[in-house]
Coordinates of C-alpha atoms in Angstrom, one line a residue:
M1 CA -171.7 5.3 107.2
K2 CA -174.8 5.6 104.5
A3 CA -175.4 5.7 100.9
L4 CA -177.2 7.8 98.4
V5 CA -178.4 6.2 95.0
L6 CA -179.6 8.5 92.3
S7 CA -182.3 6.5 90.2
G8 CA -184.2 9.6 89.2
G9 CA -182.7 10.5 85.9
A10 CA -185.0 10.6 82.5
G11 CA -182.6 8.5 80.3
T12 CA -182.9 10.6 77.4
R13 CA -180.0 8.8 75.6
L14 CA -181.5 5.3 75.9
R15 CA -184.7 6.5 74.3
P16 CA -187.1 4.9 73.3
I17 CA -186.2 2.0 75.8
T18 CA -186.6 4.7 78.3
H19 CA -189.9 5.9 77.3
T20 CA -191.3 3.2 79.2
S21 CA -188.9 1.9 81.5
A22 CA -186.1 3.3 83.9
K23 CA -182.7 3.5 82.5
Q24 CA -181.2 2.1 85.8
L25 CA -183.4 -1.3 85.3
V26 CA -182.3 -2.0 81.7
P27 CA -180.4 -5.2 82.1
V28 CA -176.8 -6.3 81.7
A29 CA -176.3 -10.0 81.4
N30 CA -179.9 -10.1 82.4
K31 CA -179.5 -8.2 85.5
A32 CA -180.4 -4.7 86.2
V33 CA -177.6 -2.3 86.1
L34 CA -179.0 -0.5 89.5
F35 CA -178.6 -4.2 91.2
Y36 CA -174.9 -4.5 90.5
G37 CA -174.4 -1.2 92.2
L38 CA -176.7 -1.9 95.3
E39 CA -174.6 -5.1 95.6
S40 CA -171.3 -3.2 95.5
I41 CA -172.8 -0.8 98.3
A42 CA -173.8 -4.3 100.4
E43 CA -170.3 -5.8 99.6
A44 CA -168.7 -2.7 101.1
G45 CA -170.5 -3.1 104.5
I46 CA -173.0 -0.2 103.9
T47 CA -176.5 -1.5 105.0
E48 CA -179.0 2.2 104.9
V49 CA -179.2 3.4 101.4
G50 CA -181.2 6.3 100.4
V51 CA -182.7 5.9 96.9
I52 CA -183.4 9.0 95.0
V53 CA -186.4 8.3 92.6
G54 CA -188.2 10.6 90.1
D55 CA -191.3 9.9 87.4
T56 CA -190.1 6.0 87.4
A57 CA -190.6 5.8 91.3
A58 CA -193.3 3.2 91.2
E59 CA -190.9 1.0 88.7
I60 CA -187.8 1.5 90.9
Q61 CA -189.7 0.6 94.1
D62 CA -191.1 -2.7 92.5
A63 CA -187.8 -4.0 91.3
V64 CA -185.9 -2.9 94.6
G65 CA -188.3 -3.5 97.3
D66 CA -187.4 -2.6 101.0
G67 CA -183.8 -3.9 99.9
T68 CA -183.7 -7.2 101.7
K69 CA -182.9 -9.3 98.9
F70 CA -179.5 -7.0 98.6
G71 CA -179.2 -7.0 102.6
L72 CA -180.1 -3.3 102.5
D73 CA -182.4 -1.2 104.7
I74 CA -184.0 1.2 101.6
T75 CA -185.5 4.4 102.0
Y76 CA -187.2 6.2 98.8
I77 CA -186.8 10.1 98.6
P78 CA -188.7 11.6 95.8
Q79 CA -187.3 14.2 93.6
E80 CA -189.9 16.2 91.7
R81 CA -187.5 16.4 88.7
P82 CA -183.9 16.0 88.1
L83 CA -182.3 19.3 89.1
G84 CA -178.8 18.2 89.6
L85 CA -176.5 15.7 91.6
A86 CA -176.0 18.6 94.2
H87 CA -179.8 18.9 94.4
A88 CA -180.2 15.5 95.2
V89 CA -177.9 15.9 98.2
L90 CA -179.9 18.9 99.5
I91 CA -183.1 17.0 99.3
A92 CA -181.5 14.0 101.0
R93 CA -180.5 16.1 104.2
D94 CA -182.9 15.0 106.7
Y95 CA -182.3 11.0 105.8
L96 CA -178.1 11.5 105.9
G97 CA -178.3 13.6 108.8
D98 CA -174.8 13.8 110.0
D99 CA -173.6 10.5 108.7
D100 CA -170.6 10.1 106.0
F101 CA -172.1 8.9 102.9
V102 CA -171.1 7.3 99.5
M103 CA -173.3 9.0 96.3
Y104 CA -173.6 6.4 93.8
L105 CA -175.1 6.7 90.5
G106 CA -177.5 4.3 89.8
D107 CA -176.8 3.9 86.1
N108 CA -172.7 3.5 86.3
F109 CA -171.2 0.3 86.3
I110 CA -167.7 -0.3 88.2
V111 CA -166.0 -3.6 87.9
G112 CA -164.8 -4.9 91.1
G113 CA -166.9 -2.6 93.3
I114 CA -166.3 -0.1 95.9
T115 CA -164.9 -1.5 99.0
G116 CA -161.5 -0.5 98.5
L117 CA -162.5 3.0 98.1
V118 CA -164.9 2.8 100.9
D119 CA -162.2 1.5 103.3
E120 CA -159.7 4.1 102.1
F121 CA -162.0 6.8 103.0
R122 CA -163.1 5.6 106.3
S123 CA -159.3 5.3 107.4
N124 CA -158.5 8.8 106.2
R125 CA -161.6 10.5 106.1
P126 CA -161.2 13.6 104.0
D127 CA -164.0 16.0 103.4
A128 CA -164.6 14.6 99.9
Q129 CA -163.0 11.8 97.8
I130 CA -163.6 11.6 94.2
L131 CA -162.9 9.1 91.7
L132 CA -161.5 9.8 88.3
T133 CA -160.7 8.0 85.0
R134 CA -159.3 8.9 81.8
V135 CA -161.4 9.4 78.7
Q136 CA -161.0 10.0 75.0
D137 CA -163.5 12.9 75.1
P138 CA -163.9 14.7 78.5
R139 CA -166.4 17.2 77.0
S140 CA -169.5 14.8 78.1
F141 CA -168.4 14.6 81.8
G142 CA -167.3 16.6 84.9
V143 CA -163.5 17.1 84.5
A144 CA -160.7 17.5 87.2
E145 CA -157.6 19.5 86.9
L146 CA -154.7 18.2 89.2
D147 CA -151.6 19.8 90.3
E148 CA -148.2 18.8 89.9
T149 CA -148.5 16.7 93.2
G150 CA -151.6 14.9 92.0
Q151 CA -154.1 17.1 94.1
V152 CA -157.4 18.4 92.7
I153 CA -157.4 22.2 92.3
G154 CA -160.3 22.7 90.0
L155 CA -163.5 20.9 88.6
E156 CA -165.6 21.8 85.5
E157 CA -168.9 20.1 84.4
K158 CA -168.9 19.1 80.6
P159 CA -166.4 22.1 79.5
Q160 CA -166.1 22.7 75.9
H161 CA -162.0 23.0 76.5
P162 CA -161.2 20.5 79.3
K163 CA -158.0 21.3 81.0
S164 CA -157.2 17.4 81.5
D165 CA -158.7 13.8 80.2
L166 CA -159.7 13.2 83.9
A167 CA -163.5 12.4 84.3
L168 CA -165.5 12.0 87.3
V169 CA -166.9 8.9 87.7
G170 CA -170.1 8.5 89.1
V171 CA -169.2 7.4 92.8
Y172 CA -168.3 10.1 95.4
L173 CA -167.6 9.9 99.2
F174 CA -168.4 12.9 101.6
T175 CA -168.5 13.9 105.1
P176 CA -171.4 16.2 106.0
A177 CA -169.1 19.3 105.1
I178 CA -171.0 18.6 101.7
H179 CA -174.0 19.8 103.0
D180 CA -173.1 23.5 103.3
A181 CA -171.3 23.4 100.1
V182 CA -174.8 22.4 98.2
R183 CA -176.3 25.4 100.0
A184 CA -174.1 27.8 98.9
I185 CA -174.1 27.2 95.2
T186 CA -176.3 28.4 92.5
P187 CA -178.0 26.6 89.5
S188 CA -175.7 26.1 86.5
W189 CA -176.6 27.5 83.0
R190 CA -178.1 24.0 82.7
G191 CA -180.4 25.1 85.7
E192 CA -178.9 22.6 87.8
L193 CA -177.0 22.2 91.1
E194 CA -174.0 20.7 89.9
I195 CA -172.0 18.5 92.3
T196 CA -168.9 19.9 90.5
H197 CA -169.6 23.3 92.0
A198 CA -170.2 21.9 95.4
I199 CA -166.8 20.2 95.4
Q200 CA -165.2 23.2 94.0
H201 CA -166.7 25.1 96.8
L202 CA -165.0 22.9 99.4
I203 CA -161.9 23.4 97.5
D204 CA -161.9 27.0 97.5
S205 CA -162.6 26.8 101.4
H206 CA -159.5 24.9 101.7
A207 CA -161.2 21.5 102.6
D208 CA -159.5 18.3 102.1
V209 CA -160.5 17.1 98.7
R210 CA -158.8 14.0 97.6
C211 CA -158.9 11.9 94.3
T212 CA -158.3 8.3 93.4
V213 CA -157.4 7.5 89.5
I214 CA -158.9 4.4 88.6
K215 CA -157.7 2.2 86.0
G216 CA -160.2 -0.6 86.2
Y217 CA -163.3 -0.8 84.1
W218 CA -165.9 2.1 84.4
K219 CA -169.0 2.9 82.4
D220 CA -171.9 5.3 82.4
T221 CA -174.4 3.3 80.7
G222 CA -176.6 6.1 79.6
N223 CA -176.4 4.9 75.7
V224 CA -176.8 2.1 73.7
T225 CA -173.0 1.5 72.7
D226 CA -171.8 1.7 76.2
M227 CA -174.6 -0.6 77.2
L228 CA -173.5 -3.3 74.8
E229 CA -169.9 -2.9 75.8
V230 CA -171.0 -3.5 79.6
N231 CA -172.9 -6.6 78.5
R232 CA -169.9 -7.7 76.8
T233 CA -167.7 -7.2 79.9
V234 CA -170.0 -8.8 82.3
L235 CA -170.6 -11.8 80.2
E236 CA -167.1 -12.4 79.7
S237 CA -167.0 -12.8 83.6
L238 CA -169.7 -15.6 83.7
P239 CA -169.1 -19.4 84.3
R240 CA -170.8 -21.9 82.0
R241 CA -173.6 -23.2 83.2
I242 CA -176.5 -25.1 81.5
D243 CA -179.6 -25.5 83.8
G244 CA -182.3 -25.6 80.9
D245 CA -182.9 -28.0 78.5
V246 CA -180.4 -28.1 75.3
D247 CA -181.5 -30.9 72.9
D248 CA -179.3 -33.1 71.0
A249 CA -179.4 -31.3 67.6
S250 CA -178.1 -28.1 69.3
E251 CA -174.5 -27.0 70.2
T252 CA -173.3 -24.7 73.1
I253 CA -169.8 -23.5 72.8
G254 CA -167.7 -21.7 75.4
R255 CA -169.0 -19.4 78.6
V256 CA -173.0 -20.1 77.9
V257 CA -175.5 -19.7 80.5
V258 CA -178.6 -21.3 79.7
E259 CA -181.1 -20.6 82.7
E260 CA -183.9 -22.9 84.2
G261 CA -186.8 -23.4 82.1
A262 CA -185.0 -22.4 78.7
R263 CA -184.9 -24.6 75.8
I264 CA -182.3 -24.8 73.1
V265 CA -183.5 -26.6 70.0
N266 CA -181.6 -27.4 66.9
S267 CA -179.4 -24.3 67.6
R268 CA -175.9 -23.1 67.9
I269 CA -174.9 -21.0 71.0
V270 CA -171.5 -19.5 71.1
G271 CA -170.5 -17.8 74.3
P272 CA -170.0 -16.0 76.1
A273 CA -173.9 -15.5 76.2
V274 CA -176.9 -15.9 78.5
V275 CA -180.3 -17.1 77.5
G276 CA -182.8 -16.5 80.1
S277 CA -185.4 -18.7 81.8
G278 CA -188.6 -19.5 79.8
T279 CA -187.0 -18.3 76.6
L280 CA -187.1 -20.8 73.3
V281 CA -183.9 -20.8 71.1
E282 CA -185.1 -22.7 68.0
D283 CA -183.5 -23.3 64.7
S284 CA -181.2 -20.2 65.4
Y285 CA -177.6 -19.0 66.1
V286 CA -176.8 -16.9 69.0
G287 CA -173.4 -15.4 69.0
P288 CA -170.8 -14.2 71.5
F289 CA -171.7 -11.1 73.7
T290 CA -175.5 -11.8 73.7
S291 CA -177.9 -11.8 76.4
I292 CA -181.7 -12.9 76.0
A293 CA -183.8 -12.1 79.0
E294 CA -186.8 -14.5 80.2
N295 CA -189.6 -15.5 78.1
C296 CA -188.4 -14.6 74.8
R297 CA -188.9 -16.6 71.4
I298 CA -185.7 -16.6 69.2
T299 CA -186.5 -18.7 66.1
D300 CA -184.9 -19.2 62.8
S301 CA -182.6 -16.2 63.2
E302 CA -179.2 -15.0 64.0
L303 CA -178.4 -12.8 66.8
E304 CA -174.9 -11.4 68.2
F305 CA -173.5 -8.9 70.3
S306 CA -177.1 -7.5 71.6
I307 CA -179.3 -7.4 74.1
V308 CA -182.9 -8.4 74.3
L309 CA -185.4 -7.6 77.0
R310 CA -187.8 -9.8 78.3
D311 CA -191.3 -11.2 76.6
S312 CA -189.6 -10.3 72.8
S313 CA -189.6 -12.4 69.9
I314 CA -187.2 -12.4 66.9
D315 CA -188.9 -15.0 64.0
G316 CA -187.3 -15.5 60.5
V317 CA -184.9 -12.6 60.6
G318 CA -181.5 -13.2 58.6
R319 CA -178.9 -11.6 61.2
I320 CA -179.2 -8.9 64.2
E321 CA -176.2 -7.5 65.6
S322 CA -175.3 -4.3 68.0
S323 CA -178.8 -4.1 68.8
L324 CA -180.7 -3.3 72.2
I325 CA -184.4 -4.7 72.0
G326 CA -186.9 -3.6 74.1
R327 CA -189.7 -5.5 76.0
H328 CA -192.8 -7.0 74.1
V329 CA -191.0 -6.6 70.8
Q330 CA -191.9 -8.6 67.7
V331 CA -189.3 -8.4 65.0
T332 CA -190.3 -10.4 61.8
P333 CA -189.2 -10.2 58.1
A334 CA -190.7 -7.6 56.0
P335 CA -193.4 -8.9 53.6
S336 CA -192.3 -9.1 50.0
V337 CA -193.0 -6.2 47.7
P338 CA -193.9 -6.8 44.1
S339 CA -191.3 -5.2 42.0
A340 CA -191.6 -4.0 38.6
H341 CA -189.1 -2.1 36.0
R342 CA -190.1 0.7 34.0
L343 CA -188.1 1.6 31.2
V344 CA -187.7 3.8 28.1
L345 CA -184.9 2.5 26.1
G346 CA -183.6 3.9 22.9
D347 CA -182.7 1.7 19.4
H348 CA -180.2 -1.1 19.7
S349 CA -180.0 -0.9 23.6
K350 CA -178.8 -3.9 25.5
V351 CA -180.0 -3.9 29.2
Q352 CA -179.1 -6.6 31.8
I353 CA -181.8 -6.7 34.9
H354 CA -181.2 -8.8 37.9
S355 CA -184.6 -10.2 39.2

């Protein structure tokens, strides 16, 4: 069994971060989202992985390499532009051959991994197996309709009037039957080859399409709110570890990770939080659910429920929260602006001015 990992999307919902960086490499708890998926694939016993890459191919390849550090054998498959999930399957045909495969969206995050799902698929070997989860607003997702027995009878892509609240999670398992299906469909109104249409083709052809409704944690990290929420979830599971230097005037409370080479000076860190190697936190407060990457400087500031990417500095800022701060960013107070009041007052006026 092989894996096909999609890492070619543009990440428009995470701009401006993704103007200069691949969305799959934005870190959660100081580790790229893509890496969690690759680790889950390796844990499931899959070693051959094809990675679909687009405009950010060089950055993805530099970060992932040949896959050795994950215990994987990586092959890169270029996609000229993102034309849909089914298009990714189409262009990976030669690589996938006649093997079964799991397709994993590189910006998705599933707590607990996919080992159980892969084992179930290997045992039963349906033509396709999809993951579903209940969401509040299904209109932004592929949506599944089930019959009274729990069998999948229909799929829609981002419907305006969803027939259920069951959204497709970004992990799919297929036999080679999917290859005929992706060749049989035509582009949607979005100009893309939709994987939902390909799976619907299997359903209409009376193929064996099964679903698993997951109750665990899943997030599509395509926007800042979800990225911060995933960061919070991962940080809650990290054990306390202090490998860096924390001076006597500082305090670390709870699940705090201070990487080797980091320094905490006259500051208070309240976990769960992680401070990357080479980072200095001085005269500052770092609150819960915050991850600060390597080689940052946080001085005379307060930071909470945020992600700070590498080589950035925050100096003299009263408080920052619920923020995603990119690489090589400098955050400082605005210079004071002289103020003046211009008044036209009538007789016998009484005015109070707060200076």
